PDB file of C-alpha atoms in Angstrom:
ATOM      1  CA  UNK F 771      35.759 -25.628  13.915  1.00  0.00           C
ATOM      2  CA  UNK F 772      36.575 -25.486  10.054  1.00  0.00           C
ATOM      3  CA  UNK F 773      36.172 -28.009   7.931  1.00  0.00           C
ATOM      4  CA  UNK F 774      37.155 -27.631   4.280  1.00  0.00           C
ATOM      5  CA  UNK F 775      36.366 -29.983   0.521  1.00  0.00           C
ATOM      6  CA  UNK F 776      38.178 -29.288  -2.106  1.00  0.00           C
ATOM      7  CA  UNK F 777      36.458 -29.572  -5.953  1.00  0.00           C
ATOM      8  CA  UNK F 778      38.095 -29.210  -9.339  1.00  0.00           C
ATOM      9  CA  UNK F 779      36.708 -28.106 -12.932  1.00  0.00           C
ATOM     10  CA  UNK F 780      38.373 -26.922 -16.030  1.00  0.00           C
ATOM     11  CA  UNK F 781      37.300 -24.058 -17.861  1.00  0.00           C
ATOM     12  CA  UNK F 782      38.140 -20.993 -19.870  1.00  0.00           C
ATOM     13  CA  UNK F 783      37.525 -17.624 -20.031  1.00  0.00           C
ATOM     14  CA  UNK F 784      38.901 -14.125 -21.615  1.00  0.00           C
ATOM     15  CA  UNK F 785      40.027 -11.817 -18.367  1.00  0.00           C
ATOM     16  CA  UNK F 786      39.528  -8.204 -20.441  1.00  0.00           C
ATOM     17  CA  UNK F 787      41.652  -5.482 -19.707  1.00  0.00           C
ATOM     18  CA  UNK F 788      43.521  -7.260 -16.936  1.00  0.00           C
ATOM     19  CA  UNK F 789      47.102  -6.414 -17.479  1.00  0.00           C
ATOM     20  CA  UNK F 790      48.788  -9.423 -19.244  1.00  0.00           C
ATOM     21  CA  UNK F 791      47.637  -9.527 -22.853  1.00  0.00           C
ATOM     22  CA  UNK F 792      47.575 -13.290 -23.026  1.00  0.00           C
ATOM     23  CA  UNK F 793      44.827 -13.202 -20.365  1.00  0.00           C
ATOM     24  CA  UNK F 794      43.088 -10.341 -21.548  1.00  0.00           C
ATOM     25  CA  UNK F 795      43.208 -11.105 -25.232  1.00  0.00           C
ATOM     26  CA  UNK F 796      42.740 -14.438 -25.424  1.00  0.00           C
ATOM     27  CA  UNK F 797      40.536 -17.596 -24.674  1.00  0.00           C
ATOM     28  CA  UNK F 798      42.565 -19.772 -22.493  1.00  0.00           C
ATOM     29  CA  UNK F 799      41.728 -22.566 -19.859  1.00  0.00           C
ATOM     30  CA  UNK F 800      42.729 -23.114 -16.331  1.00  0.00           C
ATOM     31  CA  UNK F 801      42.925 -26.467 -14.188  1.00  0.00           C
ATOM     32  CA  UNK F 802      40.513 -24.770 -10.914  1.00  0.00           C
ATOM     33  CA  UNK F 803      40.884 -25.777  -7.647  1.00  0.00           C
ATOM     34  CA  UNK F 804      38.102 -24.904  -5.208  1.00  0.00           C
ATOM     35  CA  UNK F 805      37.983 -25.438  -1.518  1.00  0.00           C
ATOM     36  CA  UNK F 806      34.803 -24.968   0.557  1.00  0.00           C
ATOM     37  CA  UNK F 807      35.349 -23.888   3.579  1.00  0.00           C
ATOM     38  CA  UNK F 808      32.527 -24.346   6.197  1.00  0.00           C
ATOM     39  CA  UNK F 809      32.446 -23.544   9.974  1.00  0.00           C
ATOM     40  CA  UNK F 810      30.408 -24.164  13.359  1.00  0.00           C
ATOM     41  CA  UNK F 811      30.693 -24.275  17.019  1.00  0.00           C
ATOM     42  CA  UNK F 812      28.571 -27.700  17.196  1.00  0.00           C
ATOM     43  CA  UNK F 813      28.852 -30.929  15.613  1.00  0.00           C
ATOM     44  CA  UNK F 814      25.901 -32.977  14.189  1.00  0.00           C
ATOM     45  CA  UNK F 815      24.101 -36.106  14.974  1.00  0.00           C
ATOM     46  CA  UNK F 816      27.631 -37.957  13.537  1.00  0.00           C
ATOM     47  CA  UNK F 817      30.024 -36.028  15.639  1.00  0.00           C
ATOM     48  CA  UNK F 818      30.809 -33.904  12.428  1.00  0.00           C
ATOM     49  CA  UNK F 819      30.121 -29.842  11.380  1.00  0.00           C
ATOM     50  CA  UNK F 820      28.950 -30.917   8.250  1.00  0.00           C
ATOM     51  CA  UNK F 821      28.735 -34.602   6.310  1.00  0.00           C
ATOM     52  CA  UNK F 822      31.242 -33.968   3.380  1.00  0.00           C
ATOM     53  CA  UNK F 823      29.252 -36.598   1.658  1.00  0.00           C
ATOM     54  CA  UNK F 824      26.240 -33.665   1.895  1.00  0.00           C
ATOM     55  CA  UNK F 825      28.486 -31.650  -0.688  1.00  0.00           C
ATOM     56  CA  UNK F 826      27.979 -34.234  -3.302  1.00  0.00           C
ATOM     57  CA  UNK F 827      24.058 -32.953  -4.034  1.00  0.00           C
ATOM     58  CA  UNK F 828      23.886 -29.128  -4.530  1.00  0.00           C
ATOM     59  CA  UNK F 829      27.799 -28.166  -3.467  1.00  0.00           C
ATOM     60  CA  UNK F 830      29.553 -29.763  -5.804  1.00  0.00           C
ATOM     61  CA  UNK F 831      26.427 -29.812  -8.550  1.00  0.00           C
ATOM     62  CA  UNK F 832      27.001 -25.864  -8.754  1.00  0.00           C
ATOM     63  CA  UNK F 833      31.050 -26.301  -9.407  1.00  0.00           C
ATOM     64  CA  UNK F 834      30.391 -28.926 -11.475  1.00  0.00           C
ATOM     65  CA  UNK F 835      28.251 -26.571 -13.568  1.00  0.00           C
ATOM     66  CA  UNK F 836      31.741 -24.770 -14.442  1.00  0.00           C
ATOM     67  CA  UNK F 837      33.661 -28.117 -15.915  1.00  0.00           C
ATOM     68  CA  UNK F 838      34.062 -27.959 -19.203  1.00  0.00           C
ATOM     69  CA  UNK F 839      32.527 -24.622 -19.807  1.00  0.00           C
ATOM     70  CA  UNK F 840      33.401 -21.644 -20.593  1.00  0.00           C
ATOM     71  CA  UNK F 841      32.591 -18.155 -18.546  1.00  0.00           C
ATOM     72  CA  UNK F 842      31.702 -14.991 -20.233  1.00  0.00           C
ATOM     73  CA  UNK F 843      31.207 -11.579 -18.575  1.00  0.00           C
ATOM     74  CA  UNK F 844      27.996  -9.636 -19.379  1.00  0.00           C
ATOM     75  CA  UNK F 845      29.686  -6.748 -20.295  1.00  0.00           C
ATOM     76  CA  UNK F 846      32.100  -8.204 -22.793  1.00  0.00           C
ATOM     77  CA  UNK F 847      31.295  -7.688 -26.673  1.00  0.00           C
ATOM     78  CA  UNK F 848      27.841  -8.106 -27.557  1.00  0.00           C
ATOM     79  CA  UNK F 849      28.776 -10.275 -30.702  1.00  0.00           C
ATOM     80  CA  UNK F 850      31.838 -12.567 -28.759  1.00  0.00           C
ATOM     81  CA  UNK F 851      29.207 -13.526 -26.126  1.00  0.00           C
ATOM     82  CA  UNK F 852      26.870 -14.427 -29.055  1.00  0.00           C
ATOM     83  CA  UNK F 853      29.238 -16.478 -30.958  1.00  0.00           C
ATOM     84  CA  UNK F 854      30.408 -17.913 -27.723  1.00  0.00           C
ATOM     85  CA  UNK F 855      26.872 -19.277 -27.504  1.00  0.00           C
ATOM     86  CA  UNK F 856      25.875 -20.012 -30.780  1.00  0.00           C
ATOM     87  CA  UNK F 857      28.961 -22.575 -30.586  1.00  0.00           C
ATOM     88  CA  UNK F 858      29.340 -23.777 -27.269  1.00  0.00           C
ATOM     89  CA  UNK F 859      26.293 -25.575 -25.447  1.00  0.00           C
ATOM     90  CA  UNK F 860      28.376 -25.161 -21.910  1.00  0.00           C
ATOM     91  CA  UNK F 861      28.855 -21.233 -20.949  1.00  0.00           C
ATOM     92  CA  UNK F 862      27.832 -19.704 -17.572  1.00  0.00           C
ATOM     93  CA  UNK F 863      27.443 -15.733 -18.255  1.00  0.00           C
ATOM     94  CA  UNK F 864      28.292 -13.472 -14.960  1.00  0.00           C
ATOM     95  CA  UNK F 865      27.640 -10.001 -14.270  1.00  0.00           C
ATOM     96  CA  UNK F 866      32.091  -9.271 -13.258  1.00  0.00           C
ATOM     97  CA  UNK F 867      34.886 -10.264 -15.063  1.00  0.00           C
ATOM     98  CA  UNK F 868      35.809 -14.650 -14.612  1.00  0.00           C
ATOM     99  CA  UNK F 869      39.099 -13.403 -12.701  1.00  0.00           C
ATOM    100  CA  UNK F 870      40.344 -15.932  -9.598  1.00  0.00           C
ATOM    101  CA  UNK F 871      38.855 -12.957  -7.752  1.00  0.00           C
ATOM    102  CA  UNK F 872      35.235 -12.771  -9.331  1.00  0.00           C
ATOM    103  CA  UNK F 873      35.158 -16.142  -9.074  1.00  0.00           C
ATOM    104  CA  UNK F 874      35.442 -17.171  -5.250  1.00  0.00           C
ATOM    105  CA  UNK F 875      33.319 -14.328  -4.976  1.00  0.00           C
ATOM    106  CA  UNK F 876      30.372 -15.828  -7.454  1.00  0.00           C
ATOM    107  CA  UNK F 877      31.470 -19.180  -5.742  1.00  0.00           C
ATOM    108  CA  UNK F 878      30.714 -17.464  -1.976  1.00  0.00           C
ATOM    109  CA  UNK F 879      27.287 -16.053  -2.980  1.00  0.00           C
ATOM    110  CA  UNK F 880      26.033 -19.449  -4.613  1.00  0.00           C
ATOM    111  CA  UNK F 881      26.858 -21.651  -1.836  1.00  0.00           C
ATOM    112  CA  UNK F 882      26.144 -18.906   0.986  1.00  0.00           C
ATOM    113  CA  UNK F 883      22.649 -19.291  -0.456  1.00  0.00           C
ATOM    114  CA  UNK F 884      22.787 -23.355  -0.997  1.00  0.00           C
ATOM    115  CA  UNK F 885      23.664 -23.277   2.945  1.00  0.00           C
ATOM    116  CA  UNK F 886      20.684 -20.698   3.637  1.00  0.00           C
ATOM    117  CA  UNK F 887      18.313 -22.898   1.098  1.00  0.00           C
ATOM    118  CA  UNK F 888      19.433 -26.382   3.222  1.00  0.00           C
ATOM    119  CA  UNK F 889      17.023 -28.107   5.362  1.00  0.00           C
ATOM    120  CA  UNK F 890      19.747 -29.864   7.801  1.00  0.00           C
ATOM    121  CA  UNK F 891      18.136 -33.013   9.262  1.00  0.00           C
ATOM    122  CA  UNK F 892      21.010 -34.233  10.890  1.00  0.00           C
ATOM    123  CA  UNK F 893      21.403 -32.380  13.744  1.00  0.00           C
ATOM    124  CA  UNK F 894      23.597 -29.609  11.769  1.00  0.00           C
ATOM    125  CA  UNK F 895      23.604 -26.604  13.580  1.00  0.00           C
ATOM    126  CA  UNK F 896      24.780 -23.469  12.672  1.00  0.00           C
ATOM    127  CA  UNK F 897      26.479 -24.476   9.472  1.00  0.00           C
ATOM    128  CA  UNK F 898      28.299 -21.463   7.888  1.00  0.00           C
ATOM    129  CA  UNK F 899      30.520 -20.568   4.838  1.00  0.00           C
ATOM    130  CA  UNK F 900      33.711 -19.422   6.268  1.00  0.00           C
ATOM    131  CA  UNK F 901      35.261 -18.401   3.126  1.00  0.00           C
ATOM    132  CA  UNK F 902      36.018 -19.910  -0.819  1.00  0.00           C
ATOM    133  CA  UNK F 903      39.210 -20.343  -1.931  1.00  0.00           C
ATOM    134  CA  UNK F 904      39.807 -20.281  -5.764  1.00  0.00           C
ATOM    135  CA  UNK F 905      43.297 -21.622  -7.005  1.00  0.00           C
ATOM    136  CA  UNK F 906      43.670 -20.453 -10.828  1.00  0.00           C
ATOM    137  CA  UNK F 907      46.892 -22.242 -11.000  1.00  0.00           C
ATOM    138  CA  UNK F 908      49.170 -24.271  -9.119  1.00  0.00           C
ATOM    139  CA  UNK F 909      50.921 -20.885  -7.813  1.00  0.00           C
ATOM    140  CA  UNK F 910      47.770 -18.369  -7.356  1.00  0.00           C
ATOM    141  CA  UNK F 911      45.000 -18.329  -5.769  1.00  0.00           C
ATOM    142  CA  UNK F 912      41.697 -15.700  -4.803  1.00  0.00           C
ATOM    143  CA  UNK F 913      39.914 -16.270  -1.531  1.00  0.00           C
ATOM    144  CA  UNK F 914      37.042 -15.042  -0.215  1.00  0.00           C
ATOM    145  CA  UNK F 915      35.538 -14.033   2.817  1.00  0.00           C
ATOM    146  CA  UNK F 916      31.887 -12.746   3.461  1.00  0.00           C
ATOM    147  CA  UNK F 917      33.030  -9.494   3.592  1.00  0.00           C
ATOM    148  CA  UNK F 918      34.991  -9.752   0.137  1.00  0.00           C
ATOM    149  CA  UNK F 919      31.267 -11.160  -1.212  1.00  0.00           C
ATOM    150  CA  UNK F 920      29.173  -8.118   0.186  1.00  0.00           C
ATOM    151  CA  UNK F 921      31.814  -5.721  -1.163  1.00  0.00           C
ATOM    152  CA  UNK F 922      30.081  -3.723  -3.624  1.00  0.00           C
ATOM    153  CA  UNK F 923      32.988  -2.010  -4.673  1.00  0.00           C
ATOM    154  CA  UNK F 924      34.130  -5.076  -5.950  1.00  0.00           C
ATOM    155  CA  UNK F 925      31.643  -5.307  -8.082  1.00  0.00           C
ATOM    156  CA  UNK F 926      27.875  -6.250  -7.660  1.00  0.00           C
ATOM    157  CA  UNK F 927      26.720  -9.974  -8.046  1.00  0.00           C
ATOM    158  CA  UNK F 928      23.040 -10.695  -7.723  1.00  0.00           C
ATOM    159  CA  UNK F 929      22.142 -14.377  -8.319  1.00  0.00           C
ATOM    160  CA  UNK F 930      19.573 -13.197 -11.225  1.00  0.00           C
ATOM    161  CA  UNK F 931      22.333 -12.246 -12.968  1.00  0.00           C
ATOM    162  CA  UNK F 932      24.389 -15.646 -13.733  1.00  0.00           C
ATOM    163  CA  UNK F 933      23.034 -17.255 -16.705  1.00  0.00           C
ATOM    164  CA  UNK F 934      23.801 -21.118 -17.174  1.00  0.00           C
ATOM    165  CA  UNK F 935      23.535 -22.438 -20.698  1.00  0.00           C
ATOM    166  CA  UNK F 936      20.042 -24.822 -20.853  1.00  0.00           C
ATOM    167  CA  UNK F 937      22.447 -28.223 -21.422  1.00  0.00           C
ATOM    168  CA  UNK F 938      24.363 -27.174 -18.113  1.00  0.00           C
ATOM    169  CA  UNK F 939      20.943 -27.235 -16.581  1.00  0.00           C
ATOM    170  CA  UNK F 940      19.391 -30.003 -18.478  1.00  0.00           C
ATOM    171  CA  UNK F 941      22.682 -31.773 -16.458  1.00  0.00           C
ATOM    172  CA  UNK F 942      21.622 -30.962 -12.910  1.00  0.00           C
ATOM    173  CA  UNK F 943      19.492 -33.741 -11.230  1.00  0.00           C
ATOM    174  CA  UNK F 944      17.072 -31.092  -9.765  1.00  0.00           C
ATOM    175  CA  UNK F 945      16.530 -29.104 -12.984  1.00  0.00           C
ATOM    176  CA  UNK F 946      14.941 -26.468 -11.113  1.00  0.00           C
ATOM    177  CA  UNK F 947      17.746 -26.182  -8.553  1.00  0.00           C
ATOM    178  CA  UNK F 948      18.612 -22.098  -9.880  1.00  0.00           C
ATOM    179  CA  UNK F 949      14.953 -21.212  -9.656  1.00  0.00           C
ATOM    180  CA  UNK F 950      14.615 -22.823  -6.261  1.00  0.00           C
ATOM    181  CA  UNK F 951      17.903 -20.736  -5.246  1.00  0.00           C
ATOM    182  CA  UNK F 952      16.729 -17.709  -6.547  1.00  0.00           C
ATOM    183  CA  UNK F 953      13.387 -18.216  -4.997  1.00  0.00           C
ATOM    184  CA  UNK F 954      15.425 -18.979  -1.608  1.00  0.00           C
ATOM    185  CA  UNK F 955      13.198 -22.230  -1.210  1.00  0.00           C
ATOM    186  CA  UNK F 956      14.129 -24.819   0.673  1.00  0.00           C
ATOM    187  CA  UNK F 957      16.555 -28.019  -0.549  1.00  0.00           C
ATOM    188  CA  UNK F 958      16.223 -30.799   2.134  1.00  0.00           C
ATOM    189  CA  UNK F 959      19.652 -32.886   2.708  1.00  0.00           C
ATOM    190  CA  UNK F 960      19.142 -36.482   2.535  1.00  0.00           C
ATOM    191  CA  UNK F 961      20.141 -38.169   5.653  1.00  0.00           C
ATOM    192  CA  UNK F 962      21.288 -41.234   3.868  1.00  0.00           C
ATOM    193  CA  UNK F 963      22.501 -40.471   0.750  1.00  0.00           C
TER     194      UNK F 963
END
């Protein structure tokens, strides 16, 4: 069975050398639409795959992170990422271009590992990310599949390198939420929330 939650952020971002010049030469901002997309053969303790209320603590936390922000690619200009930062105190840096693509990708690999991390303690079993779905506009979308994520020659995303500013981390209730993720400790789900 597949369940799906759908989250929504605003943010902006310069897509370099993509082919429209608007997009590639320009900050602009997009209205995002992401949907979670979760799967198992068994249902928990409350006859569900997964408690949609669960999604509220790291799930939507992580998207969250993206509202009001804006995304930078690593391997943009050296002094437009600084200025970025020296005047912005929301930015998330990633190692690809902030494309619809690159981002249900980044989007896969972060909540793959919030699953992974997740102590389930109500009889969740099984619990897996079936795929992220990224709408850029009302029109487009991106979505991803594990596959997609793994594909290297799509690019190579390693959790140690997205960088979230200090005030989007200074916003998270567990503070040390990245560092637990990278660490691949464990996050225990509430069973009451």
């Amino acid at each position: 069975m597949i369940i799906r939650k759908l989250f929504k952020f605003e943010n902006a971002h310069i897509v370099r050398e993509c082919s429209t010049l608007r997009c590639s030469k320009n900050i602009h901002g997009h209205s995002y639409k992401v949907e979670v997309l979760l799967e198992s053969n068994y249902l928990d303790n409350g006859q569900m795959v997964y408690d949609f209320g669960l999604t509220k603590i790291y799930i939507k936390e992580i998207i969250d992170s993206f509202d009001h922000a804006i995304t930078l690619w690593s391997r943009d200009d050296k002094r437009y990422i600084d200025d970025i930062k020296r005047h912005s105190l929301r930015w998330i840096e990633l190692p690809v271009s902030p494309s619809a693509e690159q981002f249900s990708r980044v989007f896969f690999i972060i909540i793959d590992r919030i699953l992974k991390c997740t102590v389930m303690v109500n009889g969740e079993r099984d619990v897996n990310l079936h795929s992220i779905i990224v709408h850029e506009t009302d029109t487009g979308y991106a979505q991803c599949f594990r596959y997609d994520a793994d594909n290297k020659n799509m690019g190579d995303i390693n959790l140690k390198d997205i960088i979230f500013s200090q005030q989007i981390k200074s916003e998270w209730k567990n503070q040390n939420l990245w560092d637990i993720l990278l660490k691949e400790e464990s996050l225990v789900n509430p069973k009451f929330i």
